[in-house]
mmCIF file of N, CA and C in Angstrom:
data_model
loop_
_atom_site.group_PDB
_atom_site.id
_atom_site.type_symbol
_atom_site.label_atom_id
_atom_site.label_comp_id
_atom_site.label_asym_id
_atom_site.label_seq_id
_atom_site.Cartn_x
_atom_site.Cartn_y
_atom_site.Cartn_z
ATOM 1 N N MET D 1 9.095 4.904 5.537
ATOM 2 C CA MET D 1 8.558 5.696 4.459
ATOM 3 C C MET D 1 8.321 7.113 4.966
ATOM 4 N N PRO D 2 8.543 8.081 4.121
ATOM 5 C CA PRO D 2 8.227 9.450 4.522
ATOM 6 C C PRO D 2 6.718 9.618 4.673
ATOM 7 N N LEU D 3 6.319 10.507 5.543
ATOM 8 C CA LEU D 3 4.899 10.732 5.808
ATOM 9 C C LEU D 3 4.120 11.011 4.531
ATOM 10 N N GLU D 4 4.710 11.754 3.611
ATOM 11 C CA GLU D 4 4.000 12.084 2.372
ATOM 12 C C GLU D 4 3.693 10.856 1.524
ATOM 13 N N ALA D 5 4.357 9.747 1.797
ATOM 14 C CA ALA D 5 4.111 8.520 1.042
ATOM 15 C C ALA D 5 2.910 7.743 1.567
ATOM 16 N N ILE D 6 2.545 7.972 2.814
ATOM 17 C CA ILE D 6 1.488 7.163 3.412
ATOM 18 C C ILE D 6 0.270 7.955 3.880
ATOM 19 N N ARG D 7 0.392 9.258 4.008
ATOM 20 C CA ARG D 7 -0.737 10.075 4.459
ATOM 21 C C ARG D 7 -1.489 10.628 3.260
ATOM 22 N N HIS D 8 -2.778 10.472 3.295
ATOM 23 C CA HIS D 8 -3.635 10.962 2.218
ATOM 24 C C HIS D 8 -4.686 11.867 2.843
ATOM 25 N N ASP D 9 -4.703 13.126 2.475
ATOM 26 C CA ASP D 9 -5.645 14.087 3.025
ATOM 27 C C ASP D 9 -6.968 14.028 2.278
ATOM 28 N N GLU D 10 -7.752 12.991 2.606
ATOM 29 C CA GLU D 10 -9.085 12.797 2.032
ATOM 30 C C GLU D 10 -9.062 12.532 0.522
ATOM 31 N N THR D 11 -7.888 12.382 -0.054
ATOM 32 C CA THR D 11 -7.769 12.099 -1.476
ATOM 33 C C THR D 11 -6.639 11.102 -1.677
ATOM 34 N N TYR D 12 -6.919 10.027 -2.372
ATOM 35 C CA TYR D 12 -5.879 9.062 -2.695
ATOM 36 C C TYR D 12 -5.282 9.438 -4.029
ATOM 37 N N LEU D 13 -3.962 9.425 -4.105
ATOM 38 C CA LEU D 13 -3.264 9.745 -5.347
ATOM 39 C C LEU D 13 -2.829 8.457 -6.038
ATOM 40 N N ASP D 14 -3.020 8.392 -7.321
ATOM 41 C CA ASP D 14 -2.532 7.261 -8.100
ATOM 42 C C ASP D 14 -1.104 7.616 -8.510
ATOM 43 N N TYR D 15 -0.145 7.135 -7.741
ATOM 44 C CA TYR D 15 1.243 7.526 -7.926
ATOM 45 C C TYR D 15 1.826 7.071 -9.255
ATOM 46 N N THR D 16 2.664 7.904 -9.832
ATOM 47 C CA THR D 16 3.410 7.531 -11.027
ATOM 48 C C THR D 16 4.612 6.699 -10.598
ATOM 49 N N ARG D 17 5.192 5.993 -11.546
ATOM 50 C CA ARG D 17 6.401 5.212 -11.233
ATOM 51 C C ARG D 17 7.512 6.124 -10.711
ATOM 52 N N ALA D 18 7.650 7.302 -11.321
ATOM 53 C CA ALA D 18 8.690 8.249 -10.891
ATOM 54 C C ALA D 18 8.471 8.679 -9.450
ATOM 55 N N ARG D 19 7.215 8.914 -9.062
ATOM 56 C CA ARG D 19 6.914 9.348 -7.689
ATOM 57 C C ARG D 19 7.172 8.214 -6.704
ATOM 58 N N ILE D 20 6.819 7.002 -7.072
ATOM 59 C CA ILE D 20 7.088 5.849 -6.211
ATOM 60 C C ILE D 20 8.594 5.698 -6.016
ATOM 61 N N ASP D 21 9.352 5.806 -7.107
ATOM 62 C CA ASP D 21 10.813 5.703 -7.011
ATOM 63 C C ASP D 21 11.379 6.783 -6.090
ATOM 64 N N GLU D 22 10.845 7.983 -6.196
ATOM 65 C CA GLU D 22 11.298 9.100 -5.352
ATOM 66 C C GLU D 22 11.007 8.815 -3.875
ATOM 67 N N LEU D 23 9.802 8.344 -3.583
ATOM 68 C CA LEU D 23 9.409 8.100 -2.198
ATOM 69 C C LEU D 23 10.151 6.921 -1.579
ATOM 70 N N TYR D 24 10.498 5.935 -2.385
ATOM 71 C CA TYR D 24 11.184 4.747 -1.883
ATOM 72 C C TYR D 24 12.710 4.872 -1.915
ATOM 73 N N ALA D 25 13.245 5.929 -2.491
ATOM 74 C CA ALA D 25 14.693 6.045 -2.726
ATOM 75 C C ALA D 25 15.536 5.789 -1.477
ATOM 76 N N GLU D 26 15.174 6.408 -0.379
ATOM 77 C CA GLU D 26 15.974 6.246 0.847
ATOM 78 C C GLU D 26 15.961 4.800 1.319
ATOM 79 N N LYS D 27 14.788 4.194 1.350
ATOM 80 C CA LYS D 27 14.693 2.801 1.793
ATOM 81 C C LYS D 27 15.360 1.848 0.805
ATOM 82 N N GLU D 28 15.242 2.147 -0.490
ATOM 83 C CA GLU D 28 15.867 1.303 -1.517
ATOM 84 C C GLU D 28 17.386 1.262 -1.351
ATOM 85 N N SER D 29 17.957 2.323 -0.831
ATOM 86 C CA SER D 29 19.417 2.413 -0.733
ATOM 87 C C SER D 29 19.998 1.630 0.443
ATOM 88 N N LEU D 30 19.177 1.193 1.377
ATOM 89 C CA LEU D 30 19.669 0.448 2.536
ATOM 90 C C LEU D 30 20.053 -0.977 2.136
ATOM 91 N N ALA D 31 21.221 -1.412 2.583
ATOM 92 C CA ALA D 31 21.732 -2.746 2.227
ATOM 93 C C ALA D 31 20.750 -3.849 2.611
ATOM 94 N N VAL D 32 20.138 -3.748 3.778
ATOM 95 C CA VAL D 32 19.196 -4.781 4.231
ATOM 96 C C VAL D 32 18.003 -4.866 3.285
ATOM 97 N N ASN D 33 17.551 -3.749 2.765
ATOM 98 C CA ASN D 33 16.427 -3.772 1.838
ATOM 99 C C ASN D 33 16.841 -4.250 0.448
ATOM 100 N N GLN D 34 18.050 -3.940 0.048
ATOM 101 C CA GLN D 34 18.546 -4.453 -1.231
ATOM 102 C C GLN D 34 18.614 -5.978 -1.192
ATOM 103 N N GLU D 35 19.014 -6.518 -0.056
ATOM 104 C CA GLU D 35 19.048 -7.978 0.110
ATOM 105 C C GLU D 35 17.625 -8.548 0.097
ATOM 106 N N PHE D 36 16.705 -7.866 0.742
ATOM 107 C CA PHE D 36 15.295 -8.266 0.781
ATOM 108 C C PHE D 36 14.720 -8.328 -0.635
ATOM 109 N N VAL D 37 15.056 -7.353 -1.460
ATOM 110 C CA VAL D 37 14.608 -7.320 -2.855
ATOM 111 C C VAL D 37 15.201 -8.507 -3.618
ATOM 112 N N ARG D 38 16.487 -8.732 -3.428
ATOM 113 C CA ARG D 38 17.162 -9.851 -4.100
ATOM 114 C C ARG D 38 16.544 -11.188 -3.703
ATOM 115 N N MET D 39 16.297 -11.384 -2.405
ATOM 116 C CA MET D 39 15.722 -12.638 -1.910
ATOM 117 C C MET D 39 14.335 -12.905 -2.499
ATOM 118 N N ASN D 40 13.574 -11.849 -2.750
ATOM 119 C CA ASN D 40 12.227 -11.987 -3.295
ATOM 120 C C ASN D 40 12.200 -11.955 -4.819
ATOM 121 N N GLN D 41 13.384 -11.890 -5.417
ATOM 122 C CA GLN D 41 13.540 -11.897 -6.872
ATOM 123 C C GLN D 41 12.720 -10.805 -7.543
ATOM 124 N N LYS D 42 12.837 -9.593 -6.994
ATOM 125 C CA LYS D 42 12.149 -8.429 -7.541
ATOM 126 C C LYS D 42 13.183 -7.387 -7.928
ATOM 127 N N GLU D 43 12.725 -6.344 -8.595
ATOM 128 C CA GLU D 43 13.622 -5.270 -9.003
ATOM 129 C C GLU D 43 13.641 -4.122 -8.009
ATOM 130 N N THR D 44 12.531 -3.937 -7.293
ATOM 131 C CA THR D 44 12.431 -2.813 -6.362
ATOM 132 C C THR D 44 11.747 -3.250 -5.077
ATOM 133 N N LEU D 45 11.926 -2.456 -4.027
ATOM 134 C CA LEU D 45 11.279 -2.712 -2.752
ATOM 135 C C LEU D 45 9.763 -2.571 -2.883
ATOM 136 N N ALA D 46 9.318 -1.607 -3.661
ATOM 137 C CA ALA D 46 7.883 -1.426 -3.876
ATOM 138 C C ALA D 46 7.267 -2.695 -4.469
ATOM 139 N N GLN D 47 7.975 -3.348 -5.378
ATOM 140 C CA GLN D 47 7.465 -4.585 -5.977
ATOM 141 C C GLN D 47 7.319 -5.690 -4.940
ATOM 142 N N VAL D 48 8.245 -5.754 -3.994
ATOM 143 C CA VAL D 48 8.140 -6.771 -2.941
ATOM 144 C C VAL D 48 6.837 -6.585 -2.184
ATOM 145 N N PHE D 49 6.537 -5.338 -1.845
ATOM 146 C CA PHE D 49 5.330 -5.090 -1.054
ATOM 147 C C PHE D 49 4.056 -5.245 -1.869
ATOM 148 N N THR D 50 4.050 -4.830 -3.117
ATOM 149 C CA THR D 50 2.816 -4.934 -3.904
ATOM 150 C C THR D 50 2.611 -6.322 -4.495
ATOM 151 N N ASP D 51 3.685 -7.028 -4.816
ATOM 152 C CA ASP D 51 3.562 -8.350 -5.439
ATOM 153 C C ASP D 51 3.549 -9.490 -4.419
ATOM 154 N N CYS D 52 4.226 -9.298 -3.279
ATOM 155 C CA CYS D 52 4.386 -10.391 -2.320
ATOM 156 C C CYS D 52 3.658 -10.165 -0.994
ATOM 157 N N ARG D 53 3.843 -9.014 -0.421
ATOM 158 C CA ARG D 53 3.333 -8.777 0.927
ATOM 159 C C ARG D 53 1.871 -8.347 0.976
ATOM 160 N N TYR D 54 1.520 -7.356 0.216
ATOM 161 C CA TYR D 54 0.170 -6.781 0.272
ATOM 162 C C TYR D 54 -0.437 -6.827 -1.129
ATOM 163 N N THR D 55 -0.879 -7.985 -1.519
ATOM 164 C CA THR D 55 -1.369 -8.179 -2.886
ATOM 165 C C THR D 55 -2.730 -7.500 -3.076
ATOM 166 N N ARG D 56 -3.050 -7.242 -4.322
ATOM 167 C CA ARG D 56 -4.347 -6.639 -4.649
ATOM 168 C C ARG D 56 -5.493 -7.502 -4.120
ATOM 169 N N LYS D 57 -5.387 -8.804 -4.321
ATOM 170 C CA LYS D 57 -6.424 -9.729 -3.862
ATOM 171 C C LYS D 57 -6.640 -9.598 -2.353
ATOM 172 N N ASP D 58 -5.550 -9.584 -1.598
ATOM 173 C CA ASP D 58 -5.653 -9.465 -0.144
ATOM 174 C C ASP D 58 -6.220 -8.104 0.277
ATOM 175 N N ASN D 59 -5.789 -7.043 -0.386
ATOM 176 C CA ASN D 59 -6.302 -5.709 -0.061
ATOM 177 C C ASN D 59 -7.790 -5.602 -0.361
ATOM 178 N N GLU D 60 -8.220 -6.165 -1.482
ATOM 179 C CA GLU D 60 -9.639 -6.130 -1.825
ATOM 180 C C GLU D 60 -10.461 -6.932 -0.815
ATOM 181 N N ALA D 61 -9.942 -8.073 -0.382
ATOM 182 C CA ALA D 61 -10.649 -8.885 0.615
ATOM 183 C C ALA D 61 -10.766 -8.134 1.941
ATOM 184 N N MET D 62 -9.695 -7.470 2.350
ATOM 185 C CA MET D 62 -9.736 -6.684 3.592
ATOM 186 C C MET D 62 -10.735 -5.544 3.467
ATOM 187 N N SER D 63 -10.765 -4.871 2.333
ATOM 188 C CA SER D 63 -11.704 -3.765 2.120
ATOM 189 C C SER D 63 -13.142 -4.258 2.174
ATOM 190 N N GLU D 64 -13.405 -5.385 1.541
ATOM 191 C CA GLU D 64 -14.756 -5.951 1.559
ATOM 192 C C GLU D 64 -15.171 -6.310 2.981
ATOM 193 N N GLY D 65 -14.260 -6.900 3.728
ATOM 194 C CA GLY D 65 -14.557 -7.262 5.119
ATOM 195 C C GLY D 65 -14.825 -6.033 5.976
ATOM 196 N N LEU D 66 -14.026 -4.999 5.789
ATOM 197 C CA LEU D 66 -14.226 -3.766 6.546
ATOM 198 C C LEU D 66 -15.558 -3.121 6.195
ATOM 199 N N CYS D 67 -15.860 -3.033 4.910
ATOM 200 C CA CYS D 67 -17.140 -2.439 4.484
ATOM 201 C C CYS D 67 -18.319 -3.230 5.038
ATOM 202 N N GLU D 68 -18.234 -4.544 5.023
ATOM 203 C CA GLU D 68 -19.316 -5.366 5.570
ATOM 204 C C GLU D 68 -19.479 -5.126 7.068
ATOM 205 N N ALA D 69 -18.386 -5.047 7.804
ATOM 206 C CA ALA D 69 -18.465 -4.770 9.245
ATOM 207 C C ALA D 69 -19.076 -3.396 9.496
ATOM 208 N N LEU D 70 -18.696 -2.407 8.705
ATOM 209 C CA LEU D 70 -19.263 -1.065 8.859
ATOM 210 C C LEU D 70 -20.755 -1.046 8.535
ATOM 211 N N ARG D 71 -21.165 -1.798 7.515
ATOM 212 C CA ARG D 71 -22.592 -1.895 7.178
ATOM 213 C C ARG D 71 -23.377 -2.533 8.330
ATOM 214 N N ARG D 72 -22.847 -3.644 8.854
ATOM 215 C CA ARG D 72 -23.522 -4.348 9.952
ATOM 216 C C ARG D 72 -23.682 -3.452 11.176
ATOM 217 N N GLN D 73 -22.718 -2.579 11.388
ATOM 218 C CA GLN D 73 -22.749 -1.700 12.561
ATOM 219 C C GLN D 73 -23.492 -0.390 12.300
ATOM 220 N N GLY D 74 -24.025 -0.238 11.092
ATOM 221 C CA GLY D 74 -24.836 0.930 10.790
ATOM 222 C C GLY D 74 -24.081 2.166 10.375
ATOM 223 N N PHE D 75 -22.802 2.042 10.102
ATOM 224 C CA PHE D 75 -22.005 3.212 9.703
ATOM 225 C C PHE D 75 -22.134 3.544 8.233
ATOM 226 N N LEU D 76 -22.605 2.622 7.423
ATOM 227 C CA LEU D 76 -22.715 2.860 5.997
ATOM 228 C C LEU D 76 -24.166 2.899 5.527
ATOM 229 N N ASN D 77 -25.048 3.299 6.389
ATOM 230 C CA ASN D 77 -26.459 3.428 6.022
ATOM 231 C C ASN D 77 -26.696 4.806 5.447
ATOM 232 N N VAL D 78 -26.043 5.114 4.371
ATOM 233 C CA VAL D 78 -26.121 6.421 3.748
ATOM 234 C C VAL D 78 -27.551 6.690 3.289
ATOM 235 N N GLY D 79 -28.063 7.864 3.637
ATOM 236 C CA GLY D 79 -29.389 8.267 3.210
ATOM 237 C C GLY D 79 -30.516 7.767 4.074
ATOM 238 N N LYS D 80 -30.243 6.926 5.062
ATOM 239 C CA LYS D 80 -31.284 6.415 5.958
ATOM 240 C C LYS D 80 -31.307 7.250 7.231
ATOM 241 N N LYS D 81 -32.491 7.410 7.778
ATOM 242 C CA LYS D 81 -32.628 8.150 9.041
ATOM 243 C C LYS D 81 -33.064 7.249 10.146
#
């Protein structure tokens, strides 16, 4: 993936479908990835990753676990001295 697809400068962007297609275009064109999409019965490589590999449920669970670890270690004690 190009750096602009994965680096967020303190702001997360909610990408449009057109922007996702633009960022994935090079990878989508590779024969090995086209086969990967076909094997997973999806239309695009992005769908393979969002629907199969890194699901919303799994991402939310990882975020909750990370936040809990940060709280336990005192990194998220906002407003406390």
